[in-house]
Coordinates of C-alpha atoms in Angstrom, one line a residue:
M892 CA 159.2 94.4 100.5
T893 CA 158.4 93.5 96.9
L894 CA 160.8 94.0 94.0
F895 CA 158.9 96.9 92.6
H896 CA 158.6 98.8 95.9
D897 CA 161.2 101.7 95.9
T898 CA 161.3 103.9 98.9
Y899 CA 163.3 106.5 97.0
S900 CA 160.6 107.1 94.4
P901 CA 158.0 109.8 94.8
R902 CA 154.7 108.5 96.2
A903 CA 153.0 108.5 92.8
Y904 CA 155.5 105.9 91.5
R905 CA 155.4 103.5 94.4
N906 CA 153.5 100.2 94.7
G907 CA 154.3 98.7 91.4
T908 CA 153.7 101.6 89.1
A909 CA 156.1 101.9 86.2
A910 CA 158.7 104.7 86.7
P911 CA 161.6 105.9 84.7
G912 CA 164.8 104.0 85.8
M913 CA 162.9 101.0 87.3
M914 CA 164.9 98.5 85.3
S915 CA 168.2 99.9 86.5
R916 CA 167.1 99.8 90.1
L917 CA 165.8 96.2 89.6
L918 CA 169.2 95.1 88.2
A919 CA 170.9 96.8 91.1
R920 CA 168.9 94.8 93.6
L921 CA 169.9 91.7 91.8
G922 CA 173.6 92.8 92.1
Y923 CA 174.4 93.4 88.5
V924 CA 175.0 97.2 88.6
K925 CA 174.9 99.9 91.2
A926 CA 172.0 102.2 90.8
P927 CA 172.4 105.9 91.6
T928 CA 170.3 107.4 94.3
P929 CA 167.4 108.9 92.5
Q930 CA 166.8 112.6 92.9
P931 CA 163.3 113.8 93.9
R932 CA 161.4 114.7 90.8
T933 CA 159.4 117.9 90.3
V934 CA 156.2 117.6 88.3
V935 CA 156.0 120.1 85.5
R936 CA 152.4 120.7 84.6
A937 CA 151.6 122.1 81.2
R938 CA 149.2 125.0 81.3
S939 CA 147.3 123.8 78.3
H940 CA 147.5 121.3 75.5
G941 CA 146.6 124.0 73.0
F942 CA 147.9 127.4 72.4
A943 CA 146.6 130.8 73.1
V944 CA 146.2 133.5 70.4
S945 CA 145.9 137.1 71.3
F946 CA 145.0 139.7 68.7
D947 CA 143.4 143.1 68.5
Y948 CA 140.0 143.3 66.8
V949 CA 140.8 146.7 65.5
A950 CA 144.3 147.9 64.5
P951 CA 145.3 150.1 67.4
H952 CA 146.9 152.8 65.2
L953 CA 143.5 153.5 63.6
I954 CA 141.6 154.3 66.8
E955 CA 144.1 155.1 69.6
D956 CA 143.9 158.9 69.0
R957 CA 140.1 158.9 68.6
R958 CA 137.1 159.5 70.8
I959 CA 134.3 157.0 69.9
Y960 CA 130.7 158.1 70.5
V961 CA 128.0 155.4 70.5
V962 CA 124.3 156.2 70.0
E963 CA 122.1 153.2 70.4
G964 CA 118.6 152.0 71.4
K965 CA 117.9 150.3 74.7
T966 CA 117.7 146.8 73.4
R967 CA 120.9 146.5 71.3
P968 CA 124.3 146.2 73.0
L969 CA 126.4 148.3 70.6
F970 CA 128.3 150.0 73.4
S971 CA 129.4 146.8 75.0
L972 CA 130.6 145.5 71.6
V973 CA 132.5 148.7 70.8
S974 CA 134.1 148.8 74.3
R975 CA 135.2 145.2 73.9
I976 CA 136.8 145.7 70.5
A977 CA 138.1 149.3 70.7
A978 CA 139.9 149.4 74.0
P979 CA 142.9 151.3 72.6
A980 CA 140.7 154.3 71.7
M981 CA 141.2 157.5 73.6
S982 CA 137.7 157.2 75.0
I983 CA 134.4 155.4 74.3
V984 CA 131.3 157.2 75.4
S985 CA 127.6 156.1 75.2
V986 CA 125.5 159.2 74.5
G987 CA 121.8 159.3 75.0
N988 CA 120.9 160.6 71.5
F989 CA 122.2 161.9 68.2
A990 CA 122.1 165.6 69.3
N991 CA 124.3 164.8 72.3
A992 CA 126.8 163.1 70.1
E993 CA 126.9 166.1 67.8
R994 CA 127.5 168.5 70.7
A995 CA 130.2 166.3 72.1
I996 CA 132.0 166.0 68.8
A997 CA 131.7 169.8 68.3
G998 CA 133.2 170.3 71.8
F999 CA 136.5 168.6 70.8
E1000 CA 137.2 170.3 67.5
Y1001 CA 140.9 169.6 67.5
E1002 CA 140.6 165.9 68.3
K1003 CA 139.5 163.0 66.1
A1004 CA 136.2 161.4 66.7
L1005 CA 134.3 158.4 65.4
L1006 CA 130.5 157.9 65.5
V1007 CA 128.8 154.5 65.9
L1008 CA 125.1 155.1 65.4
D1009 CA 122.0 152.9 65.5
I1010 CA 119.9 154.8 63.0
D1011 CA 116.7 153.1 64.2
T1012 CA 116.8 155.6 67.1
L1013 CA 116.5 158.6 64.7
G1014 CA 112.9 157.8 63.7
T1015 CA 112.0 157.3 60.0
T1016 CA 114.5 156.5 57.3
S1017 CA 114.1 160.0 55.7
D1018 CA 114.7 161.7 59.2
A1019 CA 117.9 159.6 59.6
V1020 CA 119.2 160.4 56.2
E1021 CA 118.6 164.1 56.6
A1022 CA 120.3 164.1 60.0
L1023 CA 123.3 162.2 58.7
I1024 CA 123.7 164.4 55.7
A1025 CA 123.7 167.5 58.0
F1026 CA 126.2 165.8 60.3
R1027 CA 128.5 165.0 57.3
R1028 CA 128.5 168.6 56.2
Q1029 CA 129.4 169.8 59.7
F1030 CA 132.0 167.1 60.5
P1031 CA 133.3 165.8 57.2
D1032 CA 136.4 164.2 58.7
T1033 CA 134.5 162.1 61.3
P1034 CA 134.1 158.4 60.3
V1035 CA 130.5 157.2 60.7
V1036 CA 129.4 153.6 61.3
I1037 CA 125.6 153.1 61.1
G1038 CA 123.6 150.1 62.1
S1039 CA 120.0 149.1 61.6
G1040 CA 117.8 146.1 62.0
S1041 CA 116.3 146.8 58.6
F1042 CA 119.6 146.4 56.6
A1043 CA 119.8 143.3 54.5
R1044 CA 123.5 142.7 55.3
H1045 CA 126.7 144.4 56.4
D1046 CA 128.2 146.8 54.0
F1047 CA 131.8 147.9 54.5
S1048 CA 132.1 149.7 51.1
M1049 CA 131.6 153.3 50.3
A1050 CA 128.2 152.7 48.8
R1051 CA 126.4 154.7 51.6
G1052 CA 129.2 157.3 51.5
V1053 CA 126.8 160.3 51.5
I1054 CA 125.6 159.4 55.0
A1055 CA 128.1 156.8 56.4
D1056 CA 131.5 155.1 55.9
A1057 CA 130.3 151.6 56.8
S1058 CA 127.1 149.9 58.0
V1059 CA 126.2 146.8 59.9
R1060 CA 123.0 144.9 60.2
L1061 CA 121.8 144.7 63.8
P1062 CA 122.1 142.6 65.9
C1063 CA 125.7 141.8 65.1
D1064 CA 128.8 140.4 66.7
C1065 CA 132.2 141.9 67.7
V1066 CA 133.9 140.9 64.5
S1067 CA 131.3 142.7 62.3
V1068 CA 131.6 145.9 64.4
A1069 CA 135.4 145.7 64.3
L1070 CA 135.4 145.3 60.5
A1071 CA 132.9 148.2 60.2
I1072 CA 135.1 150.5 62.4
E1073 CA 138.3 149.7 60.4
S1074 CA 136.4 150.1 57.1
A1075 CA 134.9 153.4 58.2
V1076 CA 138.3 154.9 59.1
G1077 CA 139.8 153.6 55.8
N1078 CA 136.8 154.8 53.7
S1079 CA 136.9 158.2 55.4
T1080 CA 140.6 158.6 54.5
M1081 CA 139.9 157.5 50.9
R1082 CA 137.1 160.1 50.6
F1083 CA 139.5 162.9 51.5
R1084 CA 142.1 161.6 49.1
A1085 CA 139.6 161.4 46.3
A1086 CA 138.3 164.9 46.9

């Protein structure tokens, strides 16, 4: 048996590896002090060297009482983005076209709705503008987020307030859609306060 072999140590600390209390056990073997019998150690493994941050993309109080309707084309994943960021919403529904969204929103007249629309599915720009103006007249309190591949950039201001409360350039990411939804709800509220 060598000086560094300690049968009381866990297997990971045997055979000459440095372990806490090694010097006191060495001195005890030489007769200077009596070393206490070591207790078996438990290994505490850290889950991570970093830290986890959890946050909501969209403030829950803005959408938890709303039904969100998504109208999109076949190639753009708007529904998956909205469902990822707006989980606290009452419901998130992908509807086939703009007319179905209008019918669905009209069916729940006492509940709040929010429309996320890819306007490229409505045909020409003039067709999209006319359809959205008619929608705004019928449902003035419904926030509208529009998206298009032809927009130069995202716009979360009330610049397009006649047809929408916020707009995003497609394709986009979760953060852009979350900012658009929050801005749309806020801009819609501001429109009613200003009126």
